[in-house]
Coordinates of C-alpha atoms in Angstrom, one line a residue:
M22 CA -84.4 54.9 1.9
F23 CA -84.6 52.1 4.4
F24 CA -86.9 49.0 4.0
N25 CA -88.0 46.0 5.9
K26 CA -91.8 45.1 6.2
H27 CA -93.9 45.1 3.0
R28 CA -92.8 42.9 0.1
L29 CA -94.1 45.1 -2.7
V30 CA -94.9 48.8 -2.6
M31 CA -95.2 51.6 -5.1
I32 CA -93.6 55.0 -4.3
L33 CA -94.7 58.3 -5.8
F34 CA -92.6 61.3 -5.0
L35 CA -93.6 64.7 -6.2
A36 CA -91.1 67.4 -5.6
G37 CA -90.9 71.0 -6.8
L38 CA -89.6 74.4 -6.6
F39 CA -92.8 76.4 -7.0
F40 CA -92.9 80.1 -7.8
A41 CA -96.5 80.2 -9.0
V42 CA -98.3 78.7 -12.0
F43 CA -98.3 75.2 -13.5
N44 CA -97.5 75.0 -17.2
P45 CA -98.5 71.6 -18.7
A46 CA -97.0 72.5 -22.1
T47 CA -93.6 70.7 -21.6
V48 CA -93.4 67.0 -20.8
A49 CA -90.2 65.0 -20.2
A50 CA -90.0 61.4 -19.1
Y51 CA -87.0 59.3 -18.2
S52 CA -87.1 55.6 -17.6
W53 CA -84.1 54.1 -15.9
G54 CA -85.5 50.5 -15.6
D55 CA -84.5 48.5 -12.5
R56 CA -81.8 48.6 -9.9
T57 CA -80.9 45.9 -7.4
G58 CA -80.1 46.6 -3.8
D59 CA -79.0 44.3 -1.0
T60 CA -82.5 43.2 0.1
V61 CA -84.8 45.1 -2.3
N62 CA -85.2 45.8 -6.0
F63 CA -86.0 49.3 -7.2
N64 CA -88.1 48.5 -10.3
S65 CA -89.7 50.6 -13.1
I66 CA -87.9 53.8 -12.0
T67 CA -89.4 56.8 -13.9
D68 CA -89.0 60.5 -13.7
T69 CA -91.7 62.7 -15.4
S70 CA -91.8 66.4 -15.5
T71 CA -94.7 68.5 -16.9
T72 CA -92.7 71.7 -16.5
D73 CA -89.3 71.0 -18.0
A74 CA -87.9 69.3 -21.1
D75 CA -85.1 67.6 -19.1
G76 CA -85.6 65.0 -16.4
L77 CA -85.3 66.7 -13.0
F78 CA -84.1 63.8 -10.7
G79 CA -80.9 62.9 -12.5
G80 CA -81.1 63.6 -16.2
S81 CA -79.2 61.1 -18.3
M82 CA -77.1 59.9 -15.4
G83 CA -79.9 58.1 -13.6
P84 CA -80.0 56.7 -10.0
M85 CA -77.3 54.8 -8.3
V86 CA -77.7 52.1 -5.6
S87 CA -75.7 51.5 -2.4
G88 CA -76.9 48.8 -0.1
D89 CA -80.7 49.4 0.1
Q90 CA -80.4 53.1 -0.7
L91 CA -81.2 54.7 -4.0
F92 CA -79.4 58.0 -4.8
F93 CA -80.2 60.6 -7.4
F94 CA -77.9 63.5 -8.3
P95 CA -80.0 66.0 -10.1
T96 CA -78.2 68.8 -11.9
D97 CA -81.1 70.5 -13.7
F98 CA -83.7 70.9 -10.9
S99 CA -83.9 74.7 -10.9
S100 CA -86.3 77.5 -11.5
Y101 CA -85.8 81.0 -12.8
S102 CA -88.1 84.0 -12.8
S103 CA -87.7 87.7 -13.7
D104 CA -89.6 90.9 -14.3
G105 CA -92.6 89.9 -12.1
S106 CA -93.2 86.6 -14.0
A107 CA -93.7 83.3 -12.2
D108 CA -92.0 79.9 -12.8
T109 CA -92.8 76.4 -11.6
T110 CA -90.4 73.5 -11.7
S111 CA -91.8 70.1 -10.6
G112 CA -91.3 66.4 -11.3
L113 CA -92.8 63.1 -10.4
L114 CA -90.6 60.2 -9.4
Q115 CA -92.2 56.7 -9.4
I116 CA -90.5 53.5 -8.1
M117 CA -91.8 50.0 -7.4
L118 CA -90.0 48.3 -4.5
V119 CA -89.8 44.5 -4.3
A120 CA -88.2 42.8 -1.3
H121 CA -85.9 39.9 -1.9
G122 CA -86.8 36.4 -0.5
D123 CA -87.9 36.7 3.1
S124 CA -87.0 40.3 3.5
L125 CA -89.8 42.8 4.3
I126 CA -90.2 46.5 3.8
E127 CA -90.8 48.4 7.1
N128 CA -90.4 52.0 6.3
I129 CA -89.5 54.3 3.5
R130 CA -87.5 57.5 4.0
I131 CA -86.7 60.1 1.4
E132 CA -84.2 62.9 2.1
E133 CA -83.8 65.9 -0.2
F134 CA -81.4 68.8 0.1
G135 CA -80.3 71.7 -2.1
D136 CA -79.6 75.4 -2.1
Y137 CA -81.6 78.4 -3.1
A138 CA -80.8 82.0 -4.1
L139 CA -83.2 84.9 -4.5
T140 CA -81.3 87.6 -6.2
G141 CA -81.9 90.8 -8.1
G142 CA -84.1 93.8 -7.5
G143 CA -87.3 92.1 -6.5
T144 CA -89.7 93.5 -3.9
D145 CA -90.0 92.1 -0.3
A146 CA -92.8 89.9 -1.8
T147 CA -90.3 88.0 -3.9
Q148 CA -90.3 84.4 -2.7
A149 CA -89.7 80.8 -3.5
H150 CA -91.8 77.8 -2.2
I151 CA -90.1 74.4 -2.0
S152 CA -92.2 71.4 -1.3
G153 CA -92.5 67.6 -1.7
L154 CA -95.1 64.9 -1.3
L155 CA -94.3 61.2 -0.7
T156 CA -97.1 58.7 -1.4
V157 CA -96.6 55.0 -0.7
T158 CA -99.1 52.3 -1.8
P159 CA -98.5 48.7 -0.7
L160 CA -99.7 46.8 -3.7
S161 CA -100.5 43.7 -1.6
V162 CA -102.6 45.6 1.0
A163 CA -105.8 47.2 -0.5
G164 CA -106.6 50.8 0.6
E165 CA -103.5 51.5 2.7
T166 CA -102.0 54.4 0.8
Q167 CA -99.9 56.6 3.1
T168 CA -98.5 60.1 2.5
D169 CA -96.0 62.5 4.0
S170 CA -95.1 66.1 2.9
F171 CA -92.6 68.8 3.3
S172 CA -93.0 72.5 2.6
A173 CA -90.9 75.6 3.1
L174 CA -91.2 79.3 2.0
Y175 CA -88.2 81.6 1.5
E176 CA -88.5 85.3 1.0
L177 CA -86.1 87.8 -0.4
S178 CA -86.6 90.2 2.5
S179 CA -85.2 87.7 5.1
D180 CA -83.8 84.6 3.3
S181 CA -82.1 85.6 0.1
S182 CA -80.0 82.4 -0.1
G183 CA -79.2 79.3 1.8
M184 CA -79.7 75.5 2.0
F185 CA -83.0 73.6 2.4
T186 CA -83.6 70.1 3.5
G187 CA -86.8 68.0 3.2
V188 CA -87.3 64.7 4.9
W189 CA -90.3 62.4 4.3
E190 CA -90.7 59.1 6.2
I191 CA -93.5 56.6 6.2
E192 CA -93.6 53.7 8.7
L193 CA -95.7 50.9 7.1
D194 CA -98.0 49.3 9.7
T195 CA -99.4 46.2 8.0
P196 CA -97.1 43.3 7.5
V197 CA -97.5 41.3 4.2

């Protein structure tokens, strides 16, 4: 993540490995508090999942800061399905960014990468859908919410395993 123009923004990042249906029965929430970067604070960092009992973005380890970048190392972000059933894995990451002193936040970039494997005796219709949505709301500029999204579909017939990458970037236009 890189910052420089707005002083205070709220980030909502929804990411998921979607096989089909949403199951609201399970709710997990992790709150890692605040982290301090070189020119920005990452405040009120929370990870909420409505599909899994464990936090998806880092579990008990939580995020780490280097410069003005916030890193997560999720180990439990996975989804399994068998016998024609569907499974959804999704999580919501919320962060409030506050620039130090005269620093300003100019853009926000999130990069995600991982691997996938579609195995077993599924039909050619066996597939995984990986997607993410980034929403940025400058709290000091009314009505300027911006979004960016990533989506990819992998099918057993042609893509049984490999790596995926998602990049979301929002350039903030209005200085505060």
